[in-house]
């Protein structure tokens, strides 16, 4: 068997009295590989600090849809300089096990240590799973589903903890969403996830209700960044006021209109960059943390250069704000929005 599977798997389980939730860690096998040194430390320019005190990269490598190429691409991304990796316990769209294989390979070669990496995974509710390949018992209660999913993530990744655990989407009732969040809070308070957050939440009231009822406040909101949601302008403004960091995905794929606009093309020419780099930089300068899922080595380097090589002035950020406002005004006159 592959060497990366020789590790400690720390299981989370339910126990209890009086309906209380207890997380128990159990040592299942013998030796967790602990890399001794890193040869690829990244500069402080690459990070922001979340409301949980977590050091999170400003640009994160996304692993959805990579399938059998996941190991190769994750290794390449980290070797290029990425330190944030986003995955999910959702076999339908992610090979979380191959993310684990990639990072264990890099640990073995002393390319990075566990402490160098920001690892983010997700609990995906049953509605988002392939019904023939759900990585937990879908007939169990929501709390048990979350814990079983998280247990699977730790085994897949071969780590003792994750830096960020995200609810992949609100559930079909507010009560179930709160129940899932409470289970994630227990994981966070047990030290197995440094922070928690939510994804695919496009309704401000849903996020506000979750926030107001939470013992552990969300640290991140990860949403598709596109015109159909009016670029989450109100959500992003509210998140900034609550010190919740907005993570964007589909940032490039969903936005050819922005990328080919005269505004971005002019700014790209001015800075000697690409329009894609300018859009990533705009989000970073606005306090967001974009995801990129590129499979191209040149684009990986360009995306990282958008973090370290330049920044936009406040006037240039305002130019792009106006471009987005204009796109939203046009979209508001069309058919109802879909997410």
PDB file of C-alpha atoms in Angstrom, residues 9-309:
ATOM      1  CA  UNK A   9      -6.320   8.652  11.919  1.00  0.00           C
ATOM      2  CA  UNK A  10      -8.065  10.648  14.588  1.00  0.00           C
ATOM      3  CA  UNK A  11     -11.733   9.708  14.779  1.00  0.00           C
ATOM      4  CA  UNK A  12     -14.542  11.902  15.975  1.00  0.00           C
ATOM      5  CA  UNK A  13     -17.582  10.172  17.390  1.00  0.00           C
ATOM      6  CA  UNK A  14     -20.733  10.783  19.345  1.00  0.00           C
ATOM      7  CA  UNK A  15     -20.976   9.732  22.942  1.00  0.00           C
ATOM      8  CA  UNK A  16     -23.084  10.898  25.559  1.00  0.00           C
ATOM      9  CA  UNK A  17     -25.330  11.623  28.381  1.00  0.00           C
ATOM     10  CA  UNK A  18     -28.311  13.893  28.460  1.00  0.00           C
ATOM     11  CA  UNK A  19     -28.165  14.456  24.714  1.00  0.00           C
ATOM     12  CA  UNK A  20     -24.794  16.172  25.014  1.00  0.00           C
ATOM     13  CA  UNK A  21     -22.237  16.058  22.251  1.00  0.00           C
ATOM     14  CA  UNK A  22     -18.809  14.748  23.023  1.00  0.00           C
ATOM     15  CA  UNK A  23     -15.993  14.533  20.530  1.00  0.00           C
ATOM     16  CA  UNK A  24     -13.570  11.742  21.226  1.00  0.00           C
ATOM     17  CA  UNK A  25     -10.216  11.339  19.519  1.00  0.00           C
ATOM     18  CA  UNK A  26      -8.918   7.839  19.016  1.00  0.00           C
ATOM     19  CA  UNK A  27      -5.497   6.732  17.841  1.00  0.00           C
ATOM     20  CA  UNK A  28      -6.118   4.113  15.172  1.00  0.00           C
ATOM     21  CA  UNK A  29      -2.706   3.256  13.775  1.00  0.00           C
ATOM     22  CA  UNK A  30       0.874   3.612  14.655  1.00  0.00           C
ATOM     23  CA  UNK A  31       2.939   6.452  13.284  1.00  0.00           C
ATOM     24  CA  UNK A  32       2.072   9.861  11.916  1.00  0.00           C
ATOM     25  CA  UNK A  33       4.750  11.080   9.575  1.00  0.00           C
ATOM     26  CA  UNK A  34       6.013  14.437  10.784  1.00  0.00           C
ATOM     27  CA  UNK A  35       8.051  16.306   8.169  1.00  0.00           C
ATOM     28  CA  UNK A  36      11.139  17.840   9.687  1.00  0.00           C
ATOM     29  CA  UNK A  37      11.790  20.872   7.547  1.00  0.00           C
ATOM     30  CA  UNK A  38      10.389  23.075   4.828  1.00  0.00           C
ATOM     31  CA  UNK A  39      12.419  24.275   1.867  1.00  0.00           C
ATOM     32  CA  UNK A  40       9.666  26.478   0.460  1.00  0.00           C
ATOM     33  CA  UNK A  41       8.570  28.959   3.082  1.00  0.00           C
ATOM     34  CA  UNK A  42       6.288  31.622   1.653  1.00  0.00           C
ATOM     35  CA  UNK A  43       6.552  35.341   2.392  1.00  0.00           C
ATOM     36  CA  UNK A  44       4.213  37.183   4.710  1.00  0.00           C
ATOM     37  CA  UNK A  45       2.843  39.136   1.720  1.00  0.00           C
ATOM     38  CA  UNK A  46       0.940  35.985   0.860  1.00  0.00           C
ATOM     39  CA  UNK A  47      -1.289  35.901   3.951  1.00  0.00           C
ATOM     40  CA  UNK A  48      -4.195  37.551   5.713  1.00  0.00           C
ATOM     41  CA  UNK A  49      -5.445  36.867   9.240  1.00  0.00           C
ATOM     42  CA  UNK A  50      -9.047  35.758   9.794  1.00  0.00           C
ATOM     43  CA  UNK A  51     -11.338  36.593  12.709  1.00  0.00           C
ATOM     44  CA  UNK A  52     -10.293  33.250  14.248  1.00  0.00           C
ATOM     45  CA  UNK A  53      -6.649  34.323  14.220  1.00  0.00           C
ATOM     46  CA  UNK A  54      -5.847  31.918  11.381  1.00  0.00           C
ATOM     47  CA  UNK A  55      -3.143  32.790   8.858  1.00  0.00           C
ATOM     48  CA  UNK A  56      -4.885  32.247   5.513  1.00  0.00           C
ATOM     49  CA  UNK A  57      -3.320  32.686   2.058  1.00  0.00           C
ATOM     50  CA  UNK A  58      -4.748  35.483  -0.061  1.00  0.00           C
ATOM     51  CA  UNK A  59      -4.982  33.089  -3.020  1.00  0.00           C
ATOM     52  CA  UNK A  60      -6.101  29.468  -2.602  1.00  0.00           C
ATOM     53  CA  UNK A  61      -5.745  26.534  -4.974  1.00  0.00           C
ATOM     54  CA  UNK A  62      -9.089  24.824  -5.648  1.00  0.00           C
ATOM     55  CA  UNK A  63      -9.185  21.083  -6.361  1.00  0.00           C
ATOM     56  CA  UNK A  64     -12.717  20.513  -7.713  1.00  0.00           C
ATOM     57  CA  UNK A  65     -13.049  18.571 -10.967  1.00  0.00           C
ATOM     58  CA  UNK A  66      -9.379  17.512 -11.034  1.00  0.00           C
ATOM     59  CA  UNK A  67     -10.314  13.795 -10.863  1.00  0.00           C
ATOM     60  CA  UNK A  68      -7.324  11.460 -11.385  1.00  0.00           C
ATOM     61  CA  UNK A  69      -5.003  14.440 -11.982  1.00  0.00           C
ATOM     62  CA  UNK A  70      -5.544  15.739  -8.442  1.00  0.00           C
ATOM     63  CA  UNK A  71      -2.297  14.346  -6.981  1.00  0.00           C
ATOM     64  CA  UNK A  72      -0.158  15.700  -9.807  1.00  0.00           C
ATOM     65  CA  UNK A  73      -1.788  19.133  -9.842  1.00  0.00           C
ATOM     66  CA  UNK A  74      -1.791  19.664  -6.077  1.00  0.00           C
ATOM     67  CA  UNK A  75       1.886  18.725  -5.904  1.00  0.00           C
ATOM     68  CA  UNK A  76       2.660  21.105  -8.763  1.00  0.00           C
ATOM     69  CA  UNK A  77       0.657  23.954  -7.210  1.00  0.00           C
ATOM     70  CA  UNK A  78       2.410  23.635  -3.859  1.00  0.00           C
ATOM     71  CA  UNK A  79       5.822  23.350  -5.489  1.00  0.00           C
ATOM     72  CA  UNK A  80       5.011  26.532  -7.447  1.00  0.00           C
ATOM     73  CA  UNK A  81       4.281  28.363  -4.179  1.00  0.00           C
ATOM     74  CA  UNK A  82       0.625  27.869  -3.288  1.00  0.00           C
ATOM     75  CA  UNK A  83       0.109  27.298   0.427  1.00  0.00           C
ATOM     76  CA  UNK A  84      -3.701  27.165   0.578  1.00  0.00           C
ATOM     77  CA  UNK A  85      -5.570  24.094  -0.686  1.00  0.00           C
ATOM     78  CA  UNK A  86      -9.369  23.854  -0.889  1.00  0.00           C
ATOM     79  CA  UNK A  87     -11.135  20.494  -1.119  1.00  0.00           C
ATOM     80  CA  UNK A  88     -14.334  18.797   0.081  1.00  0.00           C
ATOM     81  CA  UNK A  89     -15.605  15.445   1.315  1.00  0.00           C
ATOM     82  CA  UNK A  90     -17.699  15.180  -1.844  1.00  0.00           C
ATOM     83  CA  UNK A  91     -16.542  12.378  -4.197  1.00  0.00           C
ATOM     84  CA  UNK A  92     -18.926  13.690  -6.839  1.00  0.00           C
ATOM     85  CA  UNK A  93     -16.640  16.662  -7.553  1.00  0.00           C
ATOM     86  CA  UNK A  94     -13.458  16.186  -5.474  1.00  0.00           C
ATOM     87  CA  UNK A  95     -10.799  13.521  -4.944  1.00  0.00           C
ATOM     88  CA  UNK A  96      -9.996  14.476  -1.381  1.00  0.00           C
ATOM     89  CA  UNK A  97      -8.037  11.238  -0.959  1.00  0.00           C
ATOM     90  CA  UNK A  98      -5.701  12.285  -3.782  1.00  0.00           C
ATOM     91  CA  UNK A  99      -5.213  15.708  -2.171  1.00  0.00           C
ATOM     92  CA  UNK A 100      -4.043  13.728   0.849  1.00  0.00           C
ATOM     93  CA  UNK A 101      -1.740  11.631  -1.282  1.00  0.00           C
ATOM     94  CA  UNK A 102      -0.201  14.772  -2.795  1.00  0.00           C
ATOM     95  CA  UNK A 103       0.531  16.486   0.508  1.00  0.00           C
ATOM     96  CA  UNK A 104       1.924  13.311   2.048  1.00  0.00           C
ATOM     97  CA  UNK A 105       4.251  12.942  -0.945  1.00  0.00           C
ATOM     98  CA  UNK A 106       5.455  16.508  -0.389  1.00  0.00           C
ATOM     99  CA  UNK A 107       5.898  15.880   3.335  1.00  0.00           C
ATOM    100  CA  UNK A 108       8.004  12.817   2.489  1.00  0.00           C
ATOM    101  CA  UNK A 109      10.239  14.922   0.236  1.00  0.00           C
ATOM    102  CA  UNK A 110      10.502  17.743   2.820  1.00  0.00           C
ATOM    103  CA  UNK A 111       9.039  20.245   0.362  1.00  0.00           C
ATOM    104  CA  UNK A 112       6.644  21.580   3.024  1.00  0.00           C
ATOM    105  CA  UNK A 113       5.570  20.772   6.556  1.00  0.00           C
ATOM    106  CA  UNK A 114       2.002  20.512   7.786  1.00  0.00           C
ATOM    107  CA  UNK A 115       2.390  23.905   9.439  1.00  0.00           C
ATOM    108  CA  UNK A 116       3.224  25.493   6.071  1.00  0.00           C
ATOM    109  CA  UNK A 117      -0.162  24.591   4.606  1.00  0.00           C
ATOM    110  CA  UNK A 118      -3.659  26.002   4.954  1.00  0.00           C
ATOM    111  CA  UNK A 119      -5.996  23.040   4.357  1.00  0.00           C
ATOM    112  CA  UNK A 120      -9.698  23.707   3.895  1.00  0.00           C
ATOM    113  CA  UNK A 121     -12.344  21.028   3.458  1.00  0.00           C
ATOM    114  CA  UNK A 122     -16.145  20.909   3.524  1.00  0.00           C
ATOM    115  CA  UNK A 123     -19.091  18.944   4.801  1.00  0.00           C
ATOM    116  CA  UNK A 124     -21.435  18.535   1.819  1.00  0.00           C
ATOM    117  CA  UNK A 125     -25.095  17.808   2.702  1.00  0.00           C
ATOM    118  CA  UNK A 126     -26.788  14.808   1.031  1.00  0.00           C
ATOM    119  CA  UNK A 127     -28.443  16.987  -1.639  1.00  0.00           C
ATOM    120  CA  UNK A 128     -24.989  17.843  -3.019  1.00  0.00           C
ATOM    121  CA  UNK A 129     -23.666  14.276  -3.044  1.00  0.00           C
ATOM    122  CA  UNK A 130     -23.756  11.504  -5.617  1.00  0.00           C
ATOM    123  CA  UNK A 131     -26.476   9.267  -4.089  1.00  0.00           C
ATOM    124  CA  UNK A 132     -24.397   6.207  -4.983  1.00  0.00           C
ATOM    125  CA  UNK A 133     -21.236   7.476  -3.279  1.00  0.00           C
ATOM    126  CA  UNK A 134     -21.988   9.406  -0.088  1.00  0.00           C
ATOM    127  CA  UNK A 135     -19.006   9.396   2.330  1.00  0.00           C
ATOM    128  CA  UNK A 136     -21.205   9.128   5.433  1.00  0.00           C
ATOM    129  CA  UNK A 137     -24.502   7.538   6.438  1.00  0.00           C
ATOM    130  CA  UNK A 138     -27.200   9.691   4.780  1.00  0.00           C
ATOM    131  CA  UNK A 139     -29.869   8.144   6.999  1.00  0.00           C
ATOM    132  CA  UNK A 140     -28.131   9.368  10.137  1.00  0.00           C
ATOM    133  CA  UNK A 141     -28.978  12.644  11.824  1.00  0.00           C
ATOM    134  CA  UNK A 142     -27.298  15.826  10.616  1.00  0.00           C
ATOM    135  CA  UNK A 143     -24.868  15.955  13.552  1.00  0.00           C
ATOM    136  CA  UNK A 144     -23.657  12.418  12.889  1.00  0.00           C
ATOM    137  CA  UNK A 145     -23.345  13.133   9.169  1.00  0.00           C
ATOM    138  CA  UNK A 146     -21.089  16.117   9.845  1.00  0.00           C
ATOM    139  CA  UNK A 147     -18.861  14.168  12.213  1.00  0.00           C
ATOM    140  CA  UNK A 148     -18.631  11.139   9.922  1.00  0.00           C
ATOM    141  CA  UNK A 149     -17.817  13.383   6.968  1.00  0.00           C
ATOM    142  CA  UNK A 150     -15.124  15.179   8.944  1.00  0.00           C
ATOM    143  CA  UNK A 151     -13.677  11.876  10.135  1.00  0.00           C
ATOM    144  CA  UNK A 152     -13.419  10.787   6.512  1.00  0.00           C
ATOM    145  CA  UNK A 153     -11.686  14.063   5.607  1.00  0.00           C
ATOM    146  CA  UNK A 154      -9.008  13.558   8.269  1.00  0.00           C
ATOM    147  CA  UNK A 155      -8.373  10.037   6.984  1.00  0.00           C
ATOM    148  CA  UNK A 156      -8.325  11.157   3.355  1.00  0.00           C
ATOM    149  CA  UNK A 157      -5.905  13.994   4.043  1.00  0.00           C
ATOM    150  CA  UNK A 158      -3.756  12.108   6.557  1.00  0.00           C
ATOM    151  CA  UNK A 159      -3.723  14.996   9.027  1.00  0.00           C
ATOM    152  CA  UNK A 160      -4.708  15.586  12.638  1.00  0.00           C
ATOM    153  CA  UNK A 161      -6.580  18.824  11.989  1.00  0.00           C
ATOM    154  CA  UNK A 162      -7.693  21.151   9.220  1.00  0.00           C
ATOM    155  CA  UNK A 163      -7.265  24.895   9.136  1.00  0.00           C
ATOM    156  CA  UNK A 164     -10.785  25.568   7.863  1.00  0.00           C
ATOM    157  CA  UNK A 165     -13.986  23.516   7.793  1.00  0.00           C
ATOM    158  CA  UNK A 166     -16.773  24.851   5.585  1.00  0.00           C
ATOM    159  CA  UNK A 167     -20.472  24.002   5.360  1.00  0.00           C
ATOM    160  CA  UNK A 168     -20.763  23.430   1.607  1.00  0.00           C
ATOM    161  CA  UNK A 169     -24.258  24.934   1.451  1.00  0.00           C
ATOM    162  CA  UNK A 170     -27.167  25.725   3.757  1.00  0.00           C
ATOM    163  CA  UNK A 171     -29.396  22.704   4.328  1.00  0.00           C
ATOM    164  CA  UNK A 172     -33.051  22.528   3.314  1.00  0.00           C
ATOM    165  CA  UNK A 173     -34.335  24.013   6.581  1.00  0.00           C
ATOM    166  CA  UNK A 174     -32.888  26.663   8.909  1.00  0.00           C
ATOM    167  CA  UNK A 175     -33.085  24.148  11.766  1.00  0.00           C
ATOM    168  CA  UNK A 176     -30.913  21.615   9.930  1.00  0.00           C
ATOM    169  CA  UNK A 177     -28.460  24.333   8.931  1.00  0.00           C
ATOM    170  CA  UNK A 178     -28.121  25.345  12.594  1.00  0.00           C
ATOM    171  CA  UNK A 179     -27.719  21.700  13.605  1.00  0.00           C
ATOM    172  CA  UNK A 180     -24.894  21.223  11.103  1.00  0.00           C
ATOM    173  CA  UNK A 181     -23.272  24.438  12.323  1.00  0.00           C
ATOM    174  CA  UNK A 182     -23.426  23.303  15.946  1.00  0.00           C
ATOM    175  CA  UNK A 183     -21.644  20.068  15.008  1.00  0.00           C
ATOM    176  CA  UNK A 184     -18.961  22.106  13.223  1.00  0.00           C
ATOM    177  CA  UNK A 185     -18.618  24.311  16.293  1.00  0.00           C
ATOM    178  CA  UNK A 186     -17.897  21.219  18.382  1.00  0.00           C
ATOM    179  CA  UNK A 187     -15.188  20.207  15.920  1.00  0.00           C
ATOM    180  CA  UNK A 188     -13.680  23.695  16.061  1.00  0.00           C
ATOM    181  CA  UNK A 189     -13.806  23.863  19.858  1.00  0.00           C
ATOM    182  CA  UNK A 190     -12.132  20.434  20.047  1.00  0.00           C
ATOM    183  CA  UNK A 191      -9.200  21.908  18.094  1.00  0.00           C
ATOM    184  CA  UNK A 192      -9.699  19.741  15.018  1.00  0.00           C
ATOM    185  CA  UNK A 193     -10.606  22.697  12.773  1.00  0.00           C
ATOM    186  CA  UNK A 194      -9.044  26.097  13.431  1.00  0.00           C
ATOM    187  CA  UNK A 195     -11.982  27.979  11.918  1.00  0.00           C
ATOM    188  CA  UNK A 196     -15.348  27.320  10.296  1.00  0.00           C
ATOM    189  CA  UNK A 197     -17.291  28.924   7.473  1.00  0.00           C
ATOM    190  CA  UNK A 198     -20.057  28.497   4.931  1.00  0.00           C
ATOM    191  CA  UNK A 199     -20.283  28.278   1.136  1.00  0.00           C
ATOM    192  CA  UNK A 200     -22.964  28.761  -1.519  1.00  0.00           C
ATOM    193  CA  UNK A 201     -24.945  31.065   0.755  1.00  0.00           C
ATOM    194  CA  UNK A 202     -26.344  33.861  -1.409  1.00  0.00           C
ATOM    195  CA  UNK A 203     -29.095  35.127   0.897  1.00  0.00           C
ATOM    196  CA  UNK A 204     -27.998  37.791   3.362  1.00  0.00           C
ATOM    197  CA  UNK A 205     -30.688  36.974   5.929  1.00  0.00           C
ATOM    198  CA  UNK A 206     -29.668  33.306   5.967  1.00  0.00           C
ATOM    199  CA  UNK A 207     -26.093  34.313   6.745  1.00  0.00           C
ATOM    200  CA  UNK A 208     -27.172  36.885   9.332  1.00  0.00           C
ATOM    201  CA  UNK A 209     -29.377  34.337  11.120  1.00  0.00           C
ATOM    202  CA  UNK A 210     -26.557  31.800  11.170  1.00  0.00           C
ATOM    203  CA  UNK A 211     -24.160  34.433  12.491  1.00  0.00           C
ATOM    204  CA  UNK A 212     -26.490  35.669  15.222  1.00  0.00           C
ATOM    205  CA  UNK A 213     -27.178  32.142  16.526  1.00  0.00           C
ATOM    206  CA  UNK A 214     -23.583  30.930  16.328  1.00  0.00           C
ATOM    207  CA  UNK A 215     -21.297  30.433  19.295  1.00  0.00           C
ATOM    208  CA  UNK A 216     -18.377  30.254  16.860  1.00  0.00           C
ATOM    209  CA  UNK A 217     -18.825  32.920  14.202  1.00  0.00           C
ATOM    210  CA  UNK A 218     -18.110  32.121  10.552  1.00  0.00           C
ATOM    211  CA  UNK A 219     -14.648  33.135   9.422  1.00  0.00           C
ATOM    212  CA  UNK A 220     -15.210  32.745   5.680  1.00  0.00           C
ATOM    213  CA  UNK A 221     -17.999  32.872   3.112  1.00  0.00           C
ATOM    214  CA  UNK A 222     -17.106  31.049  -0.103  1.00  0.00           C
ATOM    215  CA  UNK A 223     -19.388  31.909  -3.045  1.00  0.00           C
ATOM    216  CA  UNK A 224     -19.400  31.894  -6.810  1.00  0.00           C
ATOM    217  CA  UNK A 225     -18.401  35.384  -7.929  1.00  0.00           C
ATOM    218  CA  UNK A 226     -20.632  36.233 -10.857  1.00  0.00           C
ATOM    219  CA  UNK A 227     -23.211  38.653 -12.143  1.00  0.00           C
ATOM    220  CA  UNK A 228     -26.224  36.381 -11.519  1.00  0.00           C
ATOM    221  CA  UNK A 229     -25.759  36.995  -7.783  1.00  0.00           C
ATOM    222  CA  UNK A 230     -25.002  40.682  -8.446  1.00  0.00           C
ATOM    223  CA  UNK A 231     -21.456  39.843  -7.383  1.00  0.00           C
ATOM    224  CA  UNK A 232     -22.664  39.452  -3.787  1.00  0.00           C
ATOM    225  CA  UNK A 233     -22.234  43.185  -3.282  1.00  0.00           C
ATOM    226  CA  UNK A 234     -24.482  43.361  -0.206  1.00  0.00           C
ATOM    227  CA  UNK A 235     -23.129  40.126   1.237  1.00  0.00           C
ATOM    228  CA  UNK A 236     -19.533  41.248   0.752  1.00  0.00           C
ATOM    229  CA  UNK A 237     -20.247  44.591   2.395  1.00  0.00           C
ATOM    230  CA  UNK A 238     -21.905  42.920   5.379  1.00  0.00           C
ATOM    231  CA  UNK A 239     -19.114  40.343   5.677  1.00  0.00           C
ATOM    232  CA  UNK A 240     -16.503  43.078   5.759  1.00  0.00           C
ATOM    233  CA  UNK A 241     -18.354  44.704   8.655  1.00  0.00           C
ATOM    234  CA  UNK A 242     -18.320  41.389  10.538  1.00  0.00           C
ATOM    235  CA  UNK A 243     -14.688  40.603   9.673  1.00  0.00           C
ATOM    236  CA  UNK A 244     -15.753  37.574   7.609  1.00  0.00           C
ATOM    237  CA  UNK A 245     -13.448  36.991   4.648  1.00  0.00           C
ATOM    238  CA  UNK A 246     -15.127  36.443   1.300  1.00  0.00           C
ATOM    239  CA  UNK A 247     -13.651  33.632  -0.793  1.00  0.00           C
ATOM    240  CA  UNK A 248     -14.546  33.724  -4.477  1.00  0.00           C
ATOM    241  CA  UNK A 249     -14.730  30.794  -6.868  1.00  0.00           C
ATOM    242  CA  UNK A 250     -15.449  30.679 -10.611  1.00  0.00           C
ATOM    243  CA  UNK A 251     -13.764  34.075 -10.518  1.00  0.00           C
ATOM    244  CA  UNK A 252     -12.415  33.833 -14.068  1.00  0.00           C
ATOM    245  CA  UNK A 253     -14.701  31.248 -15.697  1.00  0.00           C
ATOM    246  CA  UNK A 254     -17.891  33.140 -14.886  1.00  0.00           C
ATOM    247  CA  UNK A 255     -16.625  36.575 -15.887  1.00  0.00           C
ATOM    248  CA  UNK A 256     -15.571  36.902 -19.538  1.00  0.00           C
ATOM    249  CA  UNK A 257     -17.469  40.213 -19.657  1.00  0.00           C
ATOM    250  CA  UNK A 258     -15.231  41.675 -16.960  1.00  0.00           C
ATOM    251  CA  UNK A 259     -12.034  40.153 -18.293  1.00  0.00           C
ATOM    252  CA  UNK A 260     -12.546  41.524 -21.817  1.00  0.00           C
ATOM    253  CA  UNK A 261     -13.816  44.909 -20.708  1.00  0.00           C
ATOM    254  CA  UNK A 262     -11.845  48.019 -21.729  1.00  0.00           C
ATOM    255  CA  UNK A 263     -11.420  48.835 -18.025  1.00  0.00           C
ATOM    256  CA  UNK A 264      -9.567  45.630 -17.137  1.00  0.00           C
ATOM    257  CA  UNK A 265      -7.658  45.528 -20.406  1.00  0.00           C
ATOM    258  CA  UNK A 266      -6.450  49.100 -19.851  1.00  0.00           C
ATOM    259  CA  UNK A 267      -5.380  48.377 -16.266  1.00  0.00           C
ATOM    260  CA  UNK A 268      -3.643  45.183 -17.386  1.00  0.00           C
ATOM    261  CA  UNK A 269      -1.667  47.093 -20.014  1.00  0.00           C
ATOM    262  CA  UNK A 270      -0.779  49.811 -17.509  1.00  0.00           C
ATOM    263  CA  UNK A 271       0.629  47.311 -14.997  1.00  0.00           C
ATOM    264  CA  UNK A 272       2.118  44.887 -17.516  1.00  0.00           C
ATOM    265  CA  UNK A 273      -0.203  42.141 -16.320  1.00  0.00           C
ATOM    266  CA  UNK A 274      -3.080  40.082 -17.703  1.00  0.00           C
ATOM    267  CA  UNK A 275      -6.748  40.915 -17.170  1.00  0.00           C
ATOM    268  CA  UNK A 276      -6.993  37.755 -15.058  1.00  0.00           C
ATOM    269  CA  UNK A 277      -4.249  38.994 -12.755  1.00  0.00           C
ATOM    270  CA  UNK A 278      -5.962  42.367 -12.446  1.00  0.00           C
ATOM    271  CA  UNK A 279      -9.278  40.741 -11.442  1.00  0.00           C
ATOM    272  CA  UNK A 280      -7.563  38.581  -8.815  1.00  0.00           C
ATOM    273  CA  UNK A 281      -5.713  41.632  -7.526  1.00  0.00           C
ATOM    274  CA  UNK A 282      -8.942  43.640  -7.372  1.00  0.00           C
ATOM    275  CA  UNK A 283     -10.511  41.020  -5.122  1.00  0.00           C
ATOM    276  CA  UNK A 284      -7.428  40.760  -2.926  1.00  0.00           C
ATOM    277  CA  UNK A 285      -7.213  44.552  -2.584  1.00  0.00           C
ATOM    278  CA  UNK A 286     -10.922  44.501  -1.678  1.00  0.00           C
ATOM    279  CA  UNK A 287     -10.180  42.104   1.202  1.00  0.00           C
ATOM    280  CA  UNK A 288     -11.276  38.868  -0.496  1.00  0.00           C
ATOM    281  CA  UNK A 289      -9.382  35.602  -1.009  1.00  0.00           C
ATOM    282  CA  UNK A 290      -9.980  34.196  -4.504  1.00  0.00           C
ATOM    283  CA  UNK A 291      -9.700  30.530  -5.431  1.00  0.00           C
ATOM    284  CA  UNK A 292      -8.020  29.469  -8.635  1.00  0.00           C
ATOM    285  CA  UNK A 293      -8.295  26.005 -10.101  1.00  0.00           C
ATOM    286  CA  UNK A 294      -6.005  26.342 -13.087  1.00  0.00           C
ATOM    287  CA  UNK A 295      -4.318  23.217 -14.429  1.00  0.00           C
ATOM    288  CA  UNK A 296      -1.725  25.215 -16.385  1.00  0.00           C
ATOM    289  CA  UNK A 297       1.719  25.781 -14.881  1.00  0.00           C
ATOM    290  CA  UNK A 298       2.156  29.196 -16.517  1.00  0.00           C
ATOM    291  CA  UNK A 299      -1.203  30.343 -15.179  1.00  0.00           C
ATOM    292  CA  UNK A 300      -0.312  29.075 -11.692  1.00  0.00           C
ATOM    293  CA  UNK A 301       2.753  31.310 -11.758  1.00  0.00           C
ATOM    294  CA  UNK A 302       0.779  34.273 -13.105  1.00  0.00           C
ATOM    295  CA  UNK A 303      -1.905  33.837 -10.446  1.00  0.00           C
ATOM    296  CA  UNK A 304       0.702  33.822  -7.681  1.00  0.00           C
ATOM    297  CA  UNK A 305       2.344  36.889  -9.227  1.00  0.00           C
ATOM    298  CA  UNK A 306      -0.991  38.692  -8.835  1.00  0.00           C
ATOM    299  CA  UNK A 307      -0.527  38.361  -5.080  1.00  0.00           C
ATOM    300  CA  UNK A 308       3.071  39.497  -4.765  1.00  0.00           C
ATOM    301  CA  UNK A 309       4.044  41.601  -7.756  1.00  0.00           C
TER     302      UNK A 309
END
